[in-house]
Short mmCIF file of N, CA and C and ligand atoms in Angstrom, two decimals:
data_model
loop_
_atom_site.label_atom_id
_atom_site.label_comp_id
_atom_site.label_asym_id
_atom_site.label_seq_id
_atom_site.Cartn_x
_atom_site.Cartn_y
_atom_site.Cartn_z
N MET A 62 15.95 -2.10 -10.60
CA MET A 62 15.73 -1.40 -9.32
C MET A 62 15.32 -2.41 -8.26
N ARG A 63 16.13 -2.51 -7.21
CA ARG A 63 15.83 -3.47 -6.14
C ARG A 63 15.21 -2.74 -4.96
N ARG A 64 13.94 -3.07 -4.72
CA ARG A 64 13.23 -2.41 -3.63
C ARG A 64 13.04 -3.41 -2.49
N ALA A 65 13.23 -2.91 -1.25
CA ALA A 65 13.04 -3.76 -0.07
C ALA A 65 11.98 -3.15 0.83
N VAL A 66 11.25 -4.03 1.51
CA VAL A 66 10.28 -3.56 2.50
C VAL A 66 10.82 -3.92 3.88
N TYR A 67 10.78 -2.98 4.81
CA TYR A 67 11.19 -3.25 6.21
C TYR A 67 9.94 -3.12 7.07
N PRO A 68 9.28 -4.25 7.36
CA PRO A 68 8.02 -4.18 8.11
C PRO A 68 8.23 -4.24 9.61
N GLY A 69 7.30 -3.65 10.34
CA GLY A 69 7.38 -3.71 11.80
C GLY A 69 6.27 -2.88 12.41
N ASN A 70 6.28 -2.84 13.74
CA ASN A 70 5.28 -2.01 14.42
C ASN A 70 5.78 -0.57 14.59
N PHE A 71 7.07 -0.42 14.81
CA PHE A 71 7.68 0.91 14.96
C PHE A 71 6.86 1.78 15.91
N ASP A 72 6.61 1.25 17.10
CA ASP A 72 5.74 1.93 18.08
C ASP A 72 6.51 2.31 19.34
N PRO A 73 7.43 3.29 19.28
CA PRO A 73 7.82 4.11 18.14
C PRO A 73 9.13 3.61 17.52
N ILE A 74 9.54 4.26 16.42
CA ILE A 74 10.84 3.97 15.80
C ILE A 74 11.96 4.30 16.80
N THR A 75 12.98 3.43 16.87
CA THR A 75 14.12 3.67 17.78
C THR A 75 15.39 3.84 16.94
N ASN A 76 16.48 4.17 17.61
CA ASN A 76 17.76 4.29 16.89
C ASN A 76 18.23 2.94 16.38
N GLY A 77 17.75 1.84 17.00
CA GLY A 77 18.07 0.49 16.51
C GLY A 77 17.42 0.27 15.14
N HIS A 78 16.13 0.63 15.03
CA HIS A 78 15.44 0.54 13.73
C HIS A 78 16.15 1.43 12.71
N LEU A 79 16.44 2.66 13.14
CA LEU A 79 17.03 3.64 12.23
C LEU A 79 18.38 3.15 11.67
N ASP A 80 19.13 2.49 12.53
CA ASP A 80 20.43 1.94 12.11
C ASP A 80 20.23 0.87 11.02
N ILE A 81 19.21 0.01 11.21
CA ILE A 81 18.91 -1.01 10.19
C ILE A 81 18.46 -0.34 8.89
N ILE A 82 17.62 0.69 9.01
CA ILE A 82 17.11 1.39 7.82
C ILE A 82 18.26 2.05 7.05
N ALA A 83 19.15 2.73 7.79
CA ALA A 83 20.27 3.42 7.13
C ALA A 83 21.16 2.42 6.42
N ARG A 84 21.41 1.28 7.06
CA ARG A 84 22.27 0.28 6.42
C ARG A 84 21.57 -0.36 5.23
N ALA A 85 20.27 -0.64 5.37
CA ALA A 85 19.52 -1.23 4.24
C ALA A 85 19.50 -0.26 3.06
N SER A 86 19.47 1.04 3.36
CA SER A 86 19.38 2.03 2.28
C SER A 86 20.66 2.10 1.45
N THR A 87 21.75 1.53 1.99
CA THR A 87 23.00 1.49 1.20
C THR A 87 23.07 0.20 0.37
N ILE A 88 22.25 -0.78 0.72
CA ILE A 88 22.27 -2.07 0.01
C ILE A 88 21.22 -2.10 -1.11
N PHE A 89 20.04 -1.50 -0.83
CA PHE A 89 18.94 -1.56 -1.79
C PHE A 89 18.71 -0.18 -2.41
N ASP A 90 18.10 -0.19 -3.62
CA ASP A 90 17.84 1.09 -4.30
C ASP A 90 16.78 1.89 -3.55
N GLU A 91 15.79 1.17 -3.02
CA GLU A 91 14.74 1.86 -2.27
C GLU A 91 14.29 1.00 -1.09
N VAL A 92 14.04 1.64 0.04
CA VAL A 92 13.56 0.92 1.23
C VAL A 92 12.21 1.51 1.64
N VAL A 93 11.21 0.66 1.73
CA VAL A 93 9.89 1.09 2.19
C VAL A 93 9.73 0.61 3.63
N VAL A 94 9.71 1.55 4.57
CA VAL A 94 9.50 1.19 5.98
C VAL A 94 7.99 1.07 6.16
N ALA A 95 7.55 -0.14 6.48
CA ALA A 95 6.12 -0.43 6.44
C ALA A 95 5.55 -0.64 7.84
N VAL A 96 4.67 0.26 8.23
CA VAL A 96 4.04 0.21 9.55
C VAL A 96 2.85 -0.75 9.49
N GLY A 97 2.96 -1.82 10.25
CA GLY A 97 1.89 -2.81 10.26
C GLY A 97 0.76 -2.36 11.17
N MET A 98 -0.46 -2.46 10.67
CA MET A 98 -1.60 -2.13 11.53
C MET A 98 -2.17 -3.45 12.03
N ASN A 99 -1.49 -3.94 13.09
CA ASN A 99 -1.80 -5.25 13.63
C ASN A 99 -3.00 -5.18 14.57
N LEU A 100 -4.06 -5.89 14.22
CA LEU A 100 -5.30 -5.78 14.99
C LEU A 100 -5.16 -6.30 16.42
N GLY A 101 -4.28 -7.26 16.64
CA GLY A 101 -4.14 -7.88 17.95
C GLY A 101 -3.48 -7.00 18.99
N LYS A 102 -2.74 -5.97 18.56
CA LYS A 102 -1.98 -5.17 19.52
C LYS A 102 -2.61 -3.80 19.69
N SER A 103 -2.44 -3.23 20.92
CA SER A 103 -2.93 -1.86 21.07
C SER A 103 -1.73 -0.94 21.21
N PRO A 104 -1.38 -0.28 20.13
CA PRO A 104 -0.17 0.53 20.12
C PRO A 104 -0.32 1.83 20.90
N MET A 105 0.79 2.43 21.29
CA MET A 105 0.77 3.72 21.97
C MET A 105 0.47 4.82 20.95
N PHE A 106 1.04 4.66 19.74
CA PHE A 106 0.88 5.69 18.71
C PHE A 106 0.02 5.16 17.56
N THR A 107 -0.76 6.05 16.96
CA THR A 107 -1.56 5.64 15.79
C THR A 107 -0.60 5.36 14.63
N ALA A 108 -1.12 4.64 13.62
CA ALA A 108 -0.28 4.34 12.46
C ALA A 108 0.21 5.63 11.80
N GLU A 109 -0.66 6.65 11.77
CA GLU A 109 -0.27 7.94 11.16
C GLU A 109 0.87 8.58 11.95
N GLU A 110 0.78 8.53 13.29
CA GLU A 110 1.85 9.12 14.12
C GLU A 110 3.16 8.36 13.91
N ARG A 111 3.05 7.02 13.82
CA ARG A 111 4.27 6.22 13.64
C ARG A 111 4.92 6.52 12.30
N MET A 112 4.08 6.71 11.26
CA MET A 112 4.61 7.06 9.93
C MET A 112 5.25 8.44 9.94
N ASP A 113 4.59 9.36 10.64
CA ASP A 113 5.09 10.72 10.72
C ASP A 113 6.49 10.73 11.37
N MET A 114 6.65 9.96 12.47
CA MET A 114 7.95 9.90 13.15
C MET A 114 9.01 9.28 12.23
N ILE A 115 8.61 8.22 11.48
CA ILE A 115 9.56 7.56 10.56
C ILE A 115 10.00 8.54 9.48
N ARG A 116 9.01 9.24 8.90
CA ARG A 116 9.32 10.20 7.82
C ARG A 116 10.31 11.26 8.30
N GLN A 117 10.05 11.81 9.49
CA GLN A 117 10.93 12.87 9.99
C GLN A 117 12.32 12.31 10.33
N ALA A 118 12.35 11.11 10.94
CA ALA A 118 13.64 10.53 11.34
C ALA A 118 14.47 10.11 10.13
N CYS A 119 13.80 9.84 8.99
CA CYS A 119 14.52 9.35 7.80
C CYS A 119 14.64 10.41 6.72
N SER A 120 14.37 11.68 7.07
CA SER A 120 14.33 12.71 6.03
C SER A 120 15.70 12.91 5.36
N HIS A 121 16.77 12.46 6.03
CA HIS A 121 18.11 12.59 5.43
C HIS A 121 18.43 11.42 4.50
N LEU A 122 17.52 10.45 4.39
CA LEU A 122 17.77 9.26 3.55
C LEU A 122 16.80 9.31 2.36
N PRO A 123 17.27 9.83 1.21
CA PRO A 123 16.36 10.08 0.09
C PRO A 123 15.70 8.84 -0.51
N ASN A 124 16.30 7.67 -0.34
CA ASN A 124 15.69 6.47 -0.95
C ASN A 124 14.87 5.65 0.05
N VAL A 125 14.47 6.31 1.15
CA VAL A 125 13.65 5.63 2.16
C VAL A 125 12.27 6.31 2.20
N LYS A 126 11.20 5.48 2.13
CA LYS A 126 9.88 6.07 2.32
C LYS A 126 9.08 5.25 3.34
N ALA A 127 8.02 5.85 3.85
CA ALA A 127 7.20 5.17 4.86
C ALA A 127 5.83 4.85 4.27
N ALA A 128 5.26 3.74 4.71
CA ALA A 128 3.93 3.35 4.25
C ALA A 128 3.26 2.58 5.37
N MET A 129 1.95 2.42 5.29
CA MET A 129 1.31 1.53 6.27
C MET A 129 0.54 0.45 5.53
N TYR A 130 0.34 -0.66 6.23
CA TYR A 130 -0.36 -1.76 5.57
C TYR A 130 -1.10 -2.62 6.58
N THR A 131 -2.09 -3.36 6.06
CA THR A 131 -2.73 -4.39 6.88
C THR A 131 -2.61 -5.68 6.08
N GLY A 132 -2.77 -6.79 6.75
CA GLY A 132 -2.74 -8.07 6.03
C GLY A 132 -1.34 -8.62 5.91
N LEU A 133 -1.18 -9.51 4.94
CA LEU A 133 0.08 -10.24 4.80
C LEU A 133 1.20 -9.34 4.30
N THR A 134 2.37 -9.48 4.95
CA THR A 134 3.53 -8.68 4.55
C THR A 134 3.95 -9.02 3.11
N VAL A 135 3.91 -10.31 2.74
CA VAL A 135 4.34 -10.67 1.37
C VAL A 135 3.42 -10.06 0.31
N VAL A 136 2.13 -9.95 0.62
CA VAL A 136 1.19 -9.36 -0.33
C VAL A 136 1.48 -7.87 -0.47
N PHE A 137 1.76 -7.23 0.68
CA PHE A 137 2.11 -5.81 0.63
C PHE A 137 3.42 -5.62 -0.15
N ALA A 138 4.42 -6.46 0.15
CA ALA A 138 5.72 -6.34 -0.54
C ALA A 138 5.53 -6.47 -2.05
N ALA A 139 4.76 -7.46 -2.47
CA ALA A 139 4.52 -7.66 -3.91
C ALA A 139 3.82 -6.45 -4.51
N SER A 140 2.88 -5.87 -3.76
CA SER A 140 2.14 -4.70 -4.28
C SER A 140 3.07 -3.51 -4.47
N GLN A 141 4.18 -3.51 -3.74
CA GLN A 141 5.16 -2.42 -3.84
C GLN A 141 6.24 -2.73 -4.88
N GLY A 142 6.18 -3.91 -5.47
CA GLY A 142 7.21 -4.33 -6.41
C GLY A 142 8.52 -4.65 -5.70
N ALA A 143 8.43 -5.05 -4.42
CA ALA A 143 9.63 -5.36 -3.64
C ALA A 143 9.91 -6.86 -3.68
N SER A 144 11.19 -7.22 -3.79
CA SER A 144 11.55 -8.64 -3.83
C SER A 144 12.22 -9.08 -2.54
N VAL A 145 12.38 -8.14 -1.61
CA VAL A 145 13.10 -8.43 -0.37
C VAL A 145 12.33 -7.88 0.84
N ILE A 146 12.31 -8.68 1.91
CA ILE A 146 11.82 -8.21 3.22
C ILE A 146 13.04 -8.12 4.12
N VAL A 147 13.26 -6.97 4.72
CA VAL A 147 14.39 -6.80 5.65
C VAL A 147 13.88 -6.93 7.07
N ARG A 148 14.62 -7.64 7.91
CA ARG A 148 14.31 -7.70 9.34
C ARG A 148 15.62 -7.53 10.10
N GLY A 149 15.50 -7.05 11.34
CA GLY A 149 16.69 -6.89 12.17
C GLY A 149 16.75 -8.02 13.19
N LEU A 150 17.97 -8.43 13.53
CA LEU A 150 18.14 -9.46 14.56
C LEU A 150 18.97 -8.89 15.69
N ARG A 151 18.43 -8.98 16.91
CA ARG A 151 19.17 -8.48 18.06
C ARG A 151 19.89 -9.59 18.79
N ALA A 152 19.15 -10.58 19.22
CA ALA A 152 19.74 -11.62 20.06
C ALA A 152 19.12 -12.94 19.68
N LEU A 153 19.60 -13.96 20.31
CA LEU A 153 19.08 -15.31 20.07
C LEU A 153 17.56 -15.34 20.27
N SER A 154 17.10 -14.52 21.23
CA SER A 154 15.67 -14.50 21.54
C SER A 154 14.82 -14.05 20.35
N ASP A 155 15.37 -13.28 19.41
CA ASP A 155 14.62 -12.89 18.21
C ASP A 155 14.54 -14.04 17.22
N PHE A 156 15.48 -14.98 17.32
CA PHE A 156 15.67 -15.93 16.24
C PHE A 156 14.46 -16.82 15.95
N ASP A 157 13.90 -17.45 16.99
CA ASP A 157 12.78 -18.39 16.79
C ASP A 157 11.64 -17.75 16.01
N TYR A 158 11.23 -16.58 16.48
CA TYR A 158 10.11 -15.88 15.86
C TYR A 158 10.44 -15.50 14.42
N GLU A 159 11.63 -14.94 14.23
CA GLU A 159 12.02 -14.48 12.89
C GLU A 159 12.16 -15.65 11.91
N PHE A 160 12.67 -16.77 12.41
CA PHE A 160 12.84 -17.99 11.61
C PHE A 160 11.47 -18.47 11.13
N GLU A 161 10.53 -18.51 12.09
CA GLU A 161 9.16 -18.95 11.80
C GLU A 161 8.50 -18.04 10.75
N MET A 162 8.65 -16.73 10.94
CA MET A 162 8.04 -15.75 10.02
C MET A 162 8.64 -15.86 8.63
N ALA A 163 9.98 -15.98 8.59
CA ALA A 163 10.66 -16.02 7.29
C ALA A 163 10.25 -17.27 6.51
N LEU A 164 10.14 -18.41 7.22
CA LEU A 164 9.76 -19.65 6.53
C LEU A 164 8.29 -19.60 6.10
N THR A 165 7.45 -18.99 6.94
CA THR A 165 6.03 -18.85 6.58
C THR A 165 5.90 -17.94 5.35
N ASN A 166 6.63 -16.83 5.38
CA ASN A 166 6.55 -15.91 4.24
C ASN A 166 7.06 -16.56 2.96
N ARG A 167 8.08 -17.38 3.07
CA ARG A 167 8.60 -18.06 1.88
C ARG A 167 7.56 -19.04 1.32
N ARG A 168 6.86 -19.70 2.24
CA ARG A 168 5.82 -20.62 1.82
C ARG A 168 4.68 -19.88 1.10
N LEU A 169 4.40 -18.67 1.59
CA LEU A 169 3.32 -17.89 0.99
C LEU A 169 3.73 -17.30 -0.36
N ASP A 170 5.00 -16.92 -0.50
CA ASP A 170 5.47 -16.34 -1.75
C ASP A 170 6.98 -16.55 -1.85
N ASP A 171 7.37 -17.55 -2.65
CA ASP A 171 8.82 -17.87 -2.69
C ASP A 171 9.61 -16.96 -3.63
N THR A 172 8.98 -15.91 -4.16
CA THR A 172 9.75 -14.96 -4.98
C THR A 172 10.28 -13.82 -4.11
N ILE A 173 9.84 -13.81 -2.84
CA ILE A 173 10.30 -12.74 -1.93
C ILE A 173 11.25 -13.32 -0.89
N GLU A 174 12.43 -12.76 -0.83
CA GLU A 174 13.49 -13.26 0.07
C GLU A 174 13.53 -12.41 1.34
N THR A 175 13.66 -13.06 2.50
CA THR A 175 13.87 -12.29 3.75
C THR A 175 15.37 -12.17 4.01
N VAL A 176 15.80 -10.95 4.26
CA VAL A 176 17.21 -10.68 4.52
C VAL A 176 17.33 -10.11 5.93
N PHE A 177 18.23 -10.69 6.74
CA PHE A 177 18.41 -10.23 8.12
C PHE A 177 19.66 -9.38 8.25
N LEU A 178 19.51 -8.26 8.89
CA LEU A 178 20.68 -7.44 9.21
C LEU A 178 20.89 -7.53 10.72
N MET A 179 22.13 -7.77 11.10
CA MET A 179 22.46 -7.91 12.52
C MET A 179 22.47 -6.53 13.18
N THR A 180 21.92 -6.47 14.38
CA THR A 180 21.91 -5.20 15.11
C THR A 180 23.32 -4.63 15.30
N ASN A 181 23.38 -3.33 15.46
CA ASN A 181 24.59 -2.67 15.89
C ASN A 181 24.71 -2.98 17.39
N ALA A 182 25.88 -3.42 17.86
CA ALA A 182 26.03 -3.84 19.26
C ALA A 182 25.50 -2.78 20.23
N GLU A 183 25.68 -1.54 19.84
CA GLU A 183 25.25 -0.41 20.67
C GLU A 183 23.74 -0.43 20.96
N TYR A 184 22.96 -1.02 20.03
CA TYR A 184 21.50 -1.02 20.16
C TYR A 184 20.92 -2.41 20.40
N SER A 185 21.78 -3.35 20.76
CA SER A 185 21.33 -4.74 20.83
C SER A 185 20.30 -4.97 21.94
N PHE A 186 20.25 -4.07 22.91
CA PHE A 186 19.31 -4.21 24.04
C PHE A 186 18.03 -3.40 23.80
N LEU A 187 18.03 -2.64 22.72
CA LEU A 187 17.00 -1.61 22.54
C LEU A 187 15.74 -2.11 21.85
N SER A 188 14.59 -1.79 22.43
CA SER A 188 13.31 -2.15 21.81
C SER A 188 12.33 -1.00 22.02
N SER A 189 11.27 -0.98 21.21
CA SER A 189 10.22 0.05 21.38
C SER A 189 9.58 -0.08 22.76
N SER A 190 9.39 -1.32 23.24
CA SER A 190 8.74 -1.49 24.56
C SER A 190 9.59 -0.90 25.67
N LEU A 191 10.91 -1.10 25.57
CA LEU A 191 11.81 -0.53 26.58
C LEU A 191 11.69 0.99 26.61
N VAL A 192 11.66 1.58 25.41
CA VAL A 192 11.55 3.03 25.29
C VAL A 192 10.25 3.52 25.94
N LYS A 193 9.14 2.80 25.67
CA LYS A 193 7.84 3.22 26.23
C LYS A 193 7.84 3.08 27.75
N GLU A 194 8.44 2.00 28.24
CA GLU A 194 8.46 1.76 29.68
C GLU A 194 9.28 2.84 30.39
N VAL A 195 10.49 3.08 29.89
CA VAL A 195 11.37 4.08 30.52
C VAL A 195 10.71 5.45 30.50
N SER A 196 10.16 5.84 29.33
CA SER A 196 9.61 7.20 29.28
C SER A 196 8.31 7.32 30.06
N SER A 197 7.54 6.24 30.19
CA SER A 197 6.30 6.37 30.96
C SER A 197 6.58 6.55 32.45
N PHE A 198 7.79 6.14 32.90
CA PHE A 198 8.17 6.37 34.30
C PHE A 198 9.04 7.62 34.45
N GLY A 199 9.08 8.42 33.41
CA GLY A 199 9.77 9.70 33.50
C GLY A 199 11.26 9.66 33.21
N GLY A 200 11.77 8.49 32.78
CA GLY A 200 13.20 8.39 32.47
C GLY A 200 13.51 8.97 31.10
N SER A 201 14.78 9.33 30.91
CA SER A 201 15.18 9.93 29.64
C SER A 201 15.51 8.85 28.60
N VAL A 202 15.00 9.03 27.38
CA VAL A 202 15.33 8.10 26.29
C VAL A 202 16.17 8.80 25.22
N GLU A 203 16.72 9.92 25.60
CA GLU A 203 17.63 10.69 24.76
C GLU A 203 18.77 9.76 24.31
N GLY A 204 19.08 9.75 23.03
CA GLY A 204 20.16 8.88 22.52
C GLY A 204 19.68 7.49 22.12
N LEU A 205 18.46 7.13 22.55
CA LEU A 205 17.92 5.81 22.18
C LEU A 205 16.94 5.91 21.02
N VAL A 206 16.40 7.11 20.85
CA VAL A 206 15.42 7.33 19.78
C VAL A 206 15.74 8.62 19.04
N PRO A 207 15.27 8.77 17.80
CA PRO A 207 15.47 10.04 17.10
C PRO A 207 14.78 11.17 17.88
N SER A 208 15.28 12.41 17.74
CA SER A 208 14.75 13.49 18.59
C SER A 208 13.26 13.74 18.35
N VAL A 209 12.77 13.50 17.14
CA VAL A 209 11.34 13.68 16.90
C VAL A 209 10.51 12.76 17.80
N VAL A 210 11.06 11.58 18.12
CA VAL A 210 10.33 10.62 18.98
C VAL A 210 10.28 11.13 20.42
N VAL A 211 11.38 11.78 20.86
CA VAL A 211 11.38 12.36 22.22
C VAL A 211 10.22 13.35 22.33
N ASP A 212 10.02 14.18 21.30
CA ASP A 212 8.93 15.16 21.31
C ASP A 212 7.56 14.47 21.30
N PHE A 213 7.40 13.47 20.44
CA PHE A 213 6.11 12.75 20.37
C PHE A 213 5.79 12.08 21.71
N LEU A 214 6.82 11.48 22.34
CA LEU A 214 6.61 10.79 23.61
C LEU A 214 6.19 11.78 24.69
N SER A 215 6.87 12.94 24.73
CA SER A 215 6.55 13.85 25.83
C SER A 215 5.16 14.44 25.63
N ARG A 216 4.73 14.64 24.37
CA ARG A 216 3.37 15.12 24.12
C ARG A 216 2.34 14.06 24.50
N LYS A 217 2.64 12.81 24.14
CA LYS A 217 1.70 11.71 24.42
C LYS A 217 1.54 11.46 25.92
N LEU A 218 2.65 11.63 26.66
CA LEU A 218 2.63 11.27 28.08
C LEU A 218 2.28 12.45 29.00
N ARG A 219 2.15 13.62 28.37
CA ARG A 219 1.89 14.82 29.18
C ARG A 219 0.56 14.72 29.92
P1 LIG B 210 7.73 -6.45 15.14
O1 LIG B 210 6.64 -6.54 16.16
O2 LIG B 210 7.27 -6.73 13.73
O3 LIG B 210 8.96 -7.23 15.51
P2 LIG B 210 9.25 -4.06 15.74
O4 LIG B 210 8.94 -2.64 15.40
O5 LIG B 210 9.43 -4.39 17.17
O6 LIG B 210 8.10 -4.89 15.07
O7 LIG B 210 10.58 -4.51 14.97
C1 LIG B 210 10.71 -4.47 13.57
C2 LIG B 210 12.01 -5.16 13.17
O8 LIG B 210 13.12 -4.42 13.67
C3 LIG B 210 12.18 -6.58 13.71
O9 LIG B 210 12.86 -7.37 12.74
C4 LIG B 210 13.06 -6.39 14.93
O10 LIG B 210 13.80 -7.54 15.24
C5 LIG B 210 13.96 -5.27 14.45
N1 LIG B 210 14.53 -4.50 15.56
C6 LIG B 210 13.88 -3.94 16.60
N2 LIG B 210 14.74 -3.31 17.44
C7 LIG B 210 15.98 -3.48 16.90
C8 LIG B 210 17.31 -3.09 17.30
N3 LIG B 210 17.53 -2.42 18.44
N4 LIG B 210 18.35 -3.46 16.50
C9 LIG B 210 18.11 -4.16 15.36
N5 LIG B 210 16.89 -4.55 14.94
C10 LIG B 210 15.84 -4.22 15.69
#
């Protein structure tokens, strides 16, 4: 059984994330979408809300589950029995950071491999920050995020 962890902030989950999750779910037996509780950032949604949105958006994918974690991603992955970390790549601008993280994670635990899935061209411009910015100014994010996220955003911004 090959299990993969897909870590991120998912604040909130977008259709770009969902596309990576759906594709990863066809490659691996199980995908754990892992919400990082990063102390340095102040998210719009609590970790529980982010997990709730992921669970609802992925309810059609039986081999996908959501979890939250603090600390090192490789330690969390090992605790889940996962041998792979999945990350998405949008543009060249993602590369430096992702390269650094992947090499650091390999140094920390060389039994865990980082696998990159290339964004779907349709979502290559899409980020959680863009979604938050557009919706905070009253713009529509319909089609950019799962419908559960539209509801969560409108409740949060009301
Ligand atoms: P982080 O702060 O850990 O990068 P994010 O939630 O922003 O957390 O992203 C999690 C992962 O999903 C990252 O690997 C990121 O590059 C990827 N990702 C984000 N948006 C997209 C998208 N539109 N298409 C493909 N991958 C994406």
